[in-house]
mmCIF file of C-alpha atoms in Angstrom:
data_model
loop_
_atom_site.group_PDB
_atom_site.id
_atom_site.type_symbol
_atom_site.label_atom_id
_atom_site.label_comp_id
_atom_site.label_asym_id
_atom_site.label_seq_id
_atom_site.Cartn_x
_atom_site.Cartn_y
_atom_site.Cartn_z
ATOM 1 C CA LEU A 1 83.742 49.922 -10.273
ATOM 2 C CA VAL A 2 82.936 46.314 -9.194
ATOM 3 C CA ARG A 3 82.687 45.220 -12.845
ATOM 4 C CA LEU A 4 86.342 46.513 -13.416
ATOM 5 C CA SER A 5 87.653 44.914 -10.113
ATOM 6 C CA TRP A 6 85.925 41.669 -10.937
ATOM 7 C CA HIS A 7 86.815 41.766 -14.681
ATOM 8 C CA SER A 8 90.612 42.435 -13.951
ATOM 9 C CA SER A 9 90.683 39.527 -11.601
ATOM 10 C CA GLY A 10 88.636 36.921 -13.356
ATOM 11 C CA THR A 11 90.987 36.053 -16.300
ATOM 12 C CA TYR A 12 93.524 33.940 -13.805
ATOM 13 C CA ASP A 13 94.175 30.519 -14.868
ATOM 14 C CA GLN A 14 95.446 28.333 -11.840
ATOM 15 C CA MET A 15 97.021 25.975 -14.175
ATOM 16 C CA SER A 16 99.351 28.409 -16.088
ATOM 17 C CA LYS A 17 99.696 30.821 -13.631
ATOM 18 C CA THR A 18 98.775 33.746 -15.710
ATOM 19 C CA GLY A 19 95.732 35.917 -15.345
ATOM 20 C CA GLY A 20 94.370 37.936 -12.448
ATOM 21 C CA SER A 21 94.576 41.264 -10.829
ATOM 22 C CA GLY A 22 98.316 41.111 -10.278
ATOM 23 C CA LYS A 23 99.681 43.219 -13.114
ATOM 24 C CA GLY A 24 97.137 45.737 -13.632
ATOM 25 C CA THR A 25 96.515 45.236 -17.327
ATOM 26 C CA MET A 26 92.991 46.248 -17.732
ATOM 27 C CA ARG A 27 94.353 49.829 -18.405
ATOM 28 C CA PHE A 28 95.695 48.516 -21.873
ATOM 29 C CA LYS A 29 93.434 49.219 -25.100
ATOM 30 C CA GLU A 30 94.532 45.322 -25.938
ATOM 31 C CA GLU A 31 92.065 43.928 -22.621
ATOM 32 C CA LEU A 32 89.626 46.932 -23.021
ATOM 33 C CA ALA A 33 89.251 45.645 -26.313
ATOM 34 C CA HIS A 34 87.646 42.429 -25.153
ATOM 35 C CA GLY A 35 84.229 41.785 -25.506
ATOM 36 C CA ALA A 36 83.094 41.673 -21.944
ATOM 37 C CA ASN A 37 84.933 44.553 -20.869
ATOM 38 C CA ALA A 38 82.926 46.746 -23.118
ATOM 39 C CA GLY A 39 82.091 50.151 -21.253
ATOM 40 C CA LEU A 40 85.297 49.782 -18.743
ATOM 41 C CA ASP A 41 87.237 52.256 -20.431
ATOM 42 C CA LYS A 42 85.020 54.870 -18.817
ATOM 43 C CA ALA A 43 85.794 53.030 -15.201
ATOM 44 C CA VAL A 44 89.477 53.358 -16.073
ATOM 45 C CA ALA A 45 89.305 56.712 -16.662
ATOM 46 C CA LYS A 46 87.126 57.912 -13.649
ATOM 47 C CA LEU A 47 90.155 56.412 -11.546
ATOM 48 C CA GLU A 48 93.386 58.531 -13.662
ATOM 49 C CA PRO A 49 92.477 61.201 -11.019
ATOM 50 C CA LEU A 50 92.709 59.319 -8.251
ATOM 51 C CA LYS A 51 96.115 57.655 -9.844
ATOM 52 C CA ALA A 52 97.331 61.072 -10.568
ATOM 53 C CA ASN A 53 97.091 62.159 -6.525
ATOM 54 C CA TYR A 54 98.928 58.592 -5.625
ATOM 55 C CA PRO A 55 101.246 58.079 -8.094
ATOM 56 C CA GLY A 56 103.035 55.155 -5.853
ATOM 57 C CA VAL A 57 99.303 53.189 -5.852
ATOM 58 C CA SER A 58 99.812 50.676 -8.808
ATOM 59 C CA TYR A 59 96.880 50.338 -11.152
ATOM 60 C CA ALA A 60 96.272 46.975 -10.341
ATOM 61 C CA ASP A 61 95.913 48.050 -6.091
ATOM 62 C CA LEU A 62 93.610 50.994 -7.158
ATOM 63 C CA TYR A 63 91.398 48.772 -9.317
ATOM 64 C CA THR A 64 90.632 46.089 -6.960
ATOM 65 C CA LEU A 65 90.784 48.475 -3.584
ATOM 66 C CA ALA A 66 87.814 50.464 -5.890
ATOM 67 C CA GLY A 67 85.801 47.400 -6.178
ATOM 68 C CA VAL A 68 85.702 46.971 -2.427
ATOM 69 C CA ALA A 69 85.236 50.182 -1.634
ATOM 70 C CA ALA A 70 82.137 50.311 -3.884
ATOM 71 C CA ILE A 71 80.443 47.326 -2.597
ATOM 72 C CA GLN A 72 81.010 48.650 1.089
ATOM 73 C CA ALA A 73 79.595 52.001 -0.072
ATOM 74 C CA LEU A 74 76.458 50.257 -1.530
ATOM 75 C CA GLY A 75 75.590 48.378 1.485
ATOM 76 C CA GLY A 76 77.569 45.496 1.282
ATOM 77 C CA PRO A 77 80.094 43.656 3.429
ATOM 78 C CA VAL A 78 83.467 44.685 4.305
ATOM 79 C CA ILE A 79 86.072 42.884 2.525
ATOM 80 C CA LYS A 80 89.518 42.178 3.426
ATOM 81 C CA TRP A 81 91.834 43.911 1.080
ATOM 82 C CA ARG A 82 95.658 43.604 0.625
ATOM 83 C CA LYS A 83 97.836 45.560 -1.132
ATOM 84 C CA GLY A 84 101.324 45.086 -3.215
ATOM 85 C CA ARG A 85 100.415 44.393 -6.818
ATOM 86 C CA VAL A 86 102.784 45.339 -9.000
ATOM 87 C CA ASP A 87 101.697 46.375 -12.605
ATOM 88 C CA ALA A 88 103.064 45.243 -16.232
ATOM 89 C CA ILE A 89 104.902 47.787 -18.154
ATOM 90 C CA ASP A 90 103.133 46.613 -21.294
ATOM 91 C CA ALA A 91 100.430 44.702 -22.530
ATOM 92 C CA SER A 92 102.407 41.508 -23.048
ATOM 93 C CA ASP A 93 100.700 40.505 -19.829
ATOM 94 C CA VAL A 94 97.115 40.588 -21.309
ATOM 95 C CA THR A 95 95.511 37.272 -21.042
ATOM 96 C CA PRO A 96 93.135 36.103 -24.518
ATOM 97 C CA ASP A 97 89.730 37.562 -24.759
ATOM 98 C CA GLY A 98 87.107 34.623 -23.726
ATOM 99 C CA ARG A 99 88.383 33.980 -20.148
ATOM 100 C CA LEU A 100 85.665 35.650 -18.176
ATOM 101 C CA PRO A 101 82.211 34.367 -17.723
ATOM 102 C CA ALA A 102 80.140 33.768 -20.946
ATOM 103 C CA ALA A 103 76.263 35.193 -20.612
ATOM 104 C CA ASP A 104 75.183 32.721 -23.021
ATOM 105 C CA LEU A 105 76.101 29.532 -24.936
ATOM 106 C CA GLY A 106 73.575 28.909 -26.826
ATOM 107 C CA ALA A 107 71.819 26.117 -24.759
ATOM 108 C CA PRO A 108 71.350 25.894 -20.759
ATOM 109 C CA VAL A 109 73.353 22.611 -20.330
ATOM 110 C CA LYS A 110 76.364 24.522 -22.525
ATOM 111 C CA THR A 111 75.830 28.019 -20.392
ATOM 112 C CA THR A 112 76.279 26.070 -17.027
ATOM 113 C CA GLN A 113 79.045 23.794 -18.258
ATOM 114 C CA GLY A 114 81.073 27.121 -19.204
ATOM 115 C CA LEU A 115 80.043 28.625 -15.818
ATOM 116 C CA ARG A 116 81.635 25.797 -13.951
ATOM 117 C CA GLU A 117 84.565 25.488 -16.557
ATOM 118 C CA THR A 118 85.165 29.300 -16.096
ATOM 119 C CA PHE A 119 85.418 29.317 -12.069
ATOM 120 C CA SER A 120 87.193 26.035 -11.991
ATOM 121 C CA ARG A 121 89.756 27.305 -14.114
ATOM 122 C CA MET A 122 90.249 30.109 -11.292
ATOM 123 C CA GLY A 123 89.771 27.442 -8.249
ATOM 124 C CA PHE A 124 86.714 27.901 -7.496
ATOM 125 C CA SER A 125 83.684 25.665 -6.117
ATOM 126 C CA ASP A 126 80.039 25.827 -7.066
ATOM 127 C CA GLN A 127 79.424 27.326 -4.039
ATOM 128 C CA GLU A 128 81.680 30.438 -4.776
ATOM 129 C CA LEU A 129 80.541 30.416 -8.296
ATOM 130 C CA VAL A 130 76.999 31.230 -6.816
ATOM 131 C CA ALA A 131 78.071 33.598 -4.327
ATOM 132 C CA LEU A 132 79.976 35.725 -6.519
ATOM 133 C CA SER A 133 77.419 35.878 -9.035
ATOM 134 C CA GLY A 134 75.191 37.584 -6.805
ATOM 135 C CA ALA A 135 77.225 40.645 -7.919
ATOM 136 C CA HIS A 136 74.593 40.809 -10.555
ATOM 137 C CA ALA A 137 72.584 42.439 -7.597
ATOM 138 C CA LEU A 138 74.082 45.396 -8.527
ATOM 139 C CA GLY A 139 74.349 47.609 -12.145
ATOM 140 C CA TYR A 140 72.490 47.415 -15.005
ATOM 141 C CA CYS A 141 73.027 45.821 -19.100
ATOM 142 C CA HIS A 142 73.391 48.658 -21.553
ATOM 143 C CA LYS A 143 72.334 47.643 -25.064
ATOM 144 C CA ASP A 144 75.515 49.496 -26.637
ATOM 145 C CA LEU A 145 77.622 47.405 -24.514
ATOM 146 C CA SER A 146 76.732 43.936 -24.025
ATOM 147 C CA GLY A 147 73.452 43.840 -26.171
ATOM 148 C CA TYR A 148 71.404 43.102 -22.906
ATOM 149 C CA VAL A 149 68.879 45.741 -21.694
ATOM 150 C CA GLY A 150 67.860 46.006 -18.246
ATOM 151 C CA ALA A 151 68.662 45.479 -14.430
ATOM 152 C CA TRP A 152 68.675 42.856 -12.392
ATOM 153 C CA THR A 153 66.883 44.009 -9.338
ATOM 154 C CA PRO A 154 64.832 46.902 -8.756
ATOM 155 C CA THR A 155 67.303 48.540 -6.442
ATOM 156 C CA PRO A 156 70.574 48.268 -8.951
ATOM 157 C CA ASN A 157 72.485 50.928 -6.414
ATOM 158 C CA ASN A 158 72.003 48.789 -3.377
ATOM 159 C CA PHE A 159 74.029 45.695 -2.605
ATOM 160 C CA ASN A 160 71.973 43.264 -1.168
ATOM 161 C CA ASN A 161 70.241 39.277 -1.849
ATOM 162 C CA LEU A 162 67.110 40.662 -4.019
ATOM 163 C CA TYR A 163 69.073 38.658 -7.012
ATOM 164 C CA PHE A 164 68.620 35.272 -5.337
ATOM 165 C CA VAL A 165 65.096 35.959 -4.342
ATOM 166 C CA LEU A 166 63.710 37.350 -7.505
ATOM 167 C CA LEU A 167 65.747 34.628 -9.766
ATOM 168 C CA LEU A 168 64.300 31.791 -7.251
ATOM 169 C CA ASN A 169 60.752 33.293 -6.939
ATOM 170 C CA LEU A 170 59.628 34.875 -9.959
ATOM 171 C CA ASN A 171 58.879 33.025 -13.537
ATOM 172 C CA TRP A 172 61.260 34.227 -16.328
ATOM 173 C CA GLU A 173 60.268 34.096 -19.721
ATOM 174 C CA PRO A 174 62.614 34.372 -22.725
ATOM 175 C CA ASN A 175 62.439 37.095 -25.199
ATOM 176 C CA THR A 176 65.011 38.294 -27.634
ATOM 177 C CA VAL A 177 63.147 42.106 -27.887
ATOM 178 C CA HIS A 178 66.335 43.531 -27.979
ATOM 179 C CA GLY A 179 68.393 41.163 -30.213
ATOM 180 C CA LYS A 180 69.891 38.660 -27.955
ATOM 181 C CA LEU A 181 68.117 36.009 -25.772
ATOM 182 C CA GLN A 182 67.471 37.470 -22.317
ATOM 183 C CA TYR A 183 64.762 36.788 -19.519
ATOM 184 C CA GLY A 184 61.648 38.975 -18.557
ATOM 185 C CA VAL A 185 59.301 38.392 -15.764
ATOM 186 C CA ALA A 186 56.398 36.465 -16.886
ATOM 187 C CA ALA A 187 52.653 37.373 -17.091
ATOM 188 C CA GLU A 188 51.607 35.560 -14.081
ATOM 189 C CA ASN A 189 53.912 38.040 -11.812
ATOM 190 C CA GLY A 190 51.840 41.101 -12.598
ATOM 191 C CA ARG A 191 51.195 41.684 -16.139
ATOM 192 C CA LYS A 192 48.072 41.191 -18.045
ATOM 193 C CA ASP A 193 48.741 41.484 -21.593
ATOM 194 C CA GLY A 194 50.266 37.505 -21.726
ATOM 195 C CA LYS A 195 53.871 38.654 -22.674
ATOM 196 C CA ALA A 196 57.403 38.454 -20.773
ATOM 197 C CA ILE A 197 58.028 42.062 -19.317
ATOM 198 C CA VAL A 198 60.964 44.003 -21.328
ATOM 199 C CA SER A 199 62.393 47.240 -20.864
ATOM 200 C CA LYS A 200 61.183 49.502 -23.433
ATOM 201 C CA GLY A 201 61.742 52.821 -21.959
ATOM 202 C CA LYS A 202 60.751 54.547 -18.781
ATOM 203 C CA SER A 203 57.753 52.846 -16.979
ATOM 204 C CA GLU A 204 56.154 53.292 -13.866
ATOM 205 C CA ASP A 205 56.335 49.621 -13.210
ATOM 206 C CA PRO A 206 59.375 48.312 -11.736
ATOM 207 C CA SER A 207 59.176 45.009 -12.873
ATOM 208 C CA ALA A 208 59.430 46.451 -16.335
ATOM 209 C CA THR A 209 63.088 46.903 -16.352
ATOM 210 C CA LEU A 210 63.750 43.813 -14.492
ATOM 211 C CA MET A 211 65.963 41.054 -16.372
ATOM 212 C CA MET A 212 67.879 38.036 -16.137
ATOM 213 C CA LEU A 213 70.757 36.577 -18.437
ATOM 214 C CA PRO A 214 70.757 32.879 -19.922
ATOM 215 C CA SER A 215 73.974 32.438 -17.402
ATOM 216 C CA ASP A 216 71.555 33.605 -14.456
ATOM 217 C CA LEU A 217 69.049 30.997 -15.350
ATOM 218 C CA ALA A 218 71.718 28.332 -15.424
ATOM 219 C CA LEU A 219 71.882 28.987 -11.157
ATOM 220 C CA VAL A 220 68.235 27.731 -11.172
ATOM 221 C CA GLN A 221 68.322 25.421 -13.975
ATOM 222 C CA ASP A 222 71.036 22.984 -12.294
ATOM 223 C CA ASP A 223 70.146 21.303 -9.110
ATOM 224 C CA LYS A 224 73.747 21.659 -7.090
ATOM 225 C CA LEU A 225 74.052 25.487 -8.037
ATOM 226 C CA ARG A 226 70.026 26.071 -7.213
ATOM 227 C CA ALA A 227 70.698 24.688 -3.797
ATOM 228 C CA TRP A 228 73.188 27.506 -3.053
ATOM 229 C CA VAL A 229 70.902 30.053 -4.591
ATOM 230 C CA GLN A 230 67.762 28.707 -2.382
ATOM 231 C CA ILE A 231 70.351 29.273 0.788
ATOM 232 C CA TYR A 232 71.471 32.684 0.003
ATOM 233 C CA ALA A 233 67.732 33.892 -1.026
ATOM 234 C CA LYS A 234 67.279 32.928 2.619
ATOM 235 C CA ASN A 235 70.098 34.196 4.607
ATOM 236 C CA GLN A 236 71.733 37.607 3.266
ATOM 237 C CA ASP A 237 74.174 37.546 6.246
ATOM 238 C CA LEU A 238 75.761 34.158 5.025
ATOM 239 C CA TRP A 239 76.000 35.162 1.479
ATOM 240 C CA PHE A 240 77.443 38.558 2.633
ATOM 241 C CA LYS A 241 79.897 36.225 4.615
ATOM 242 C CA ASP A 242 80.645 34.032 1.596
ATOM 243 C CA PHE A 243 80.782 36.819 -0.823
ATOM 244 C CA ALA A 244 83.395 38.723 0.955
ATOM 245 C CA ASN A 245 85.248 35.314 1.435
ATOM 246 C CA ALA A 246 85.198 34.584 -2.429
ATOM 247 C CA PHE A 247 85.823 38.227 -3.332
ATOM 248 C CA GLN A 248 88.827 38.600 -1.677
ATOM 249 C CA LYS A 249 89.915 34.861 -3.189
ATOM 250 C CA LEU A 250 89.052 36.510 -6.732
ATOM 251 C CA GLU A 251 90.809 39.435 -6.126
ATOM 252 C CA GLU A 252 93.984 38.140 -5.025
ATOM 253 C CA LEU A 253 94.274 35.510 -7.932
ATOM 254 C CA GLY A 254 97.805 35.754 -9.416
ATOM 255 C CA THR A 255 99.128 37.798 -7.034
ATOM 256 C CA VAL A 256 102.199 37.280 -5.042
ATOM 257 C CA ARG A 257 103.571 39.021 -1.773
ATOM 258 C CA LEU A 258 100.545 41.144 -0.674
ATOM 259 C CA GLY A 259 100.979 43.299 2.530
ATOM 260 C CA SER A 260 98.100 44.465 4.967
#
């Protein structure tokens, strides 16, 4: 549900004033077909009974409210949410594919540049980019959906700053065992076989399922972004505060006349 609300909002373009959460377009097959939205049809379907029970609530409000509620339920901060989004009546408001952050653009410099371009298009700073990236504390990657495999942290159902701590303090090695380039925990962090730790099934070793994407590593390969990773790794309360502010901003991109 967090991913649904993020992806529903993260298409905003402040120059053209298109995209964003304001029109609830994620329910249309045209937007669900975008590569980064693979699997979100399940989240959309999960919310349909709630929509049926509360027909006066727009899809756009429902998707964004579900995100803030999920974050709070998983131990994260209380995020201010405002109602009043009005749904589009058809798919003509669906934005072009490719507006969401890319996991890998082929080289670290290009991936970092792509992140900055995507977030600045929405009006976010480097600090907000890193704060919002911390949502990777939650959930898993699935090969059948994204081509990536594993979780970012050993506590994927808890909203905490462990993502930043692990990203900063473990040595991550590249591997392509699942096809796409991702990163596993290196041998010196606990393995004896000299290979990066990757998920090949169930394991009693909690680090065996951990992974990072190229876009995650970009946060520590760039000096300005790394500085914020270091701050949030040391101070969860500050990250919660900054994340709550940035996530509210994200969810209100492209909206008008929201009420309390």
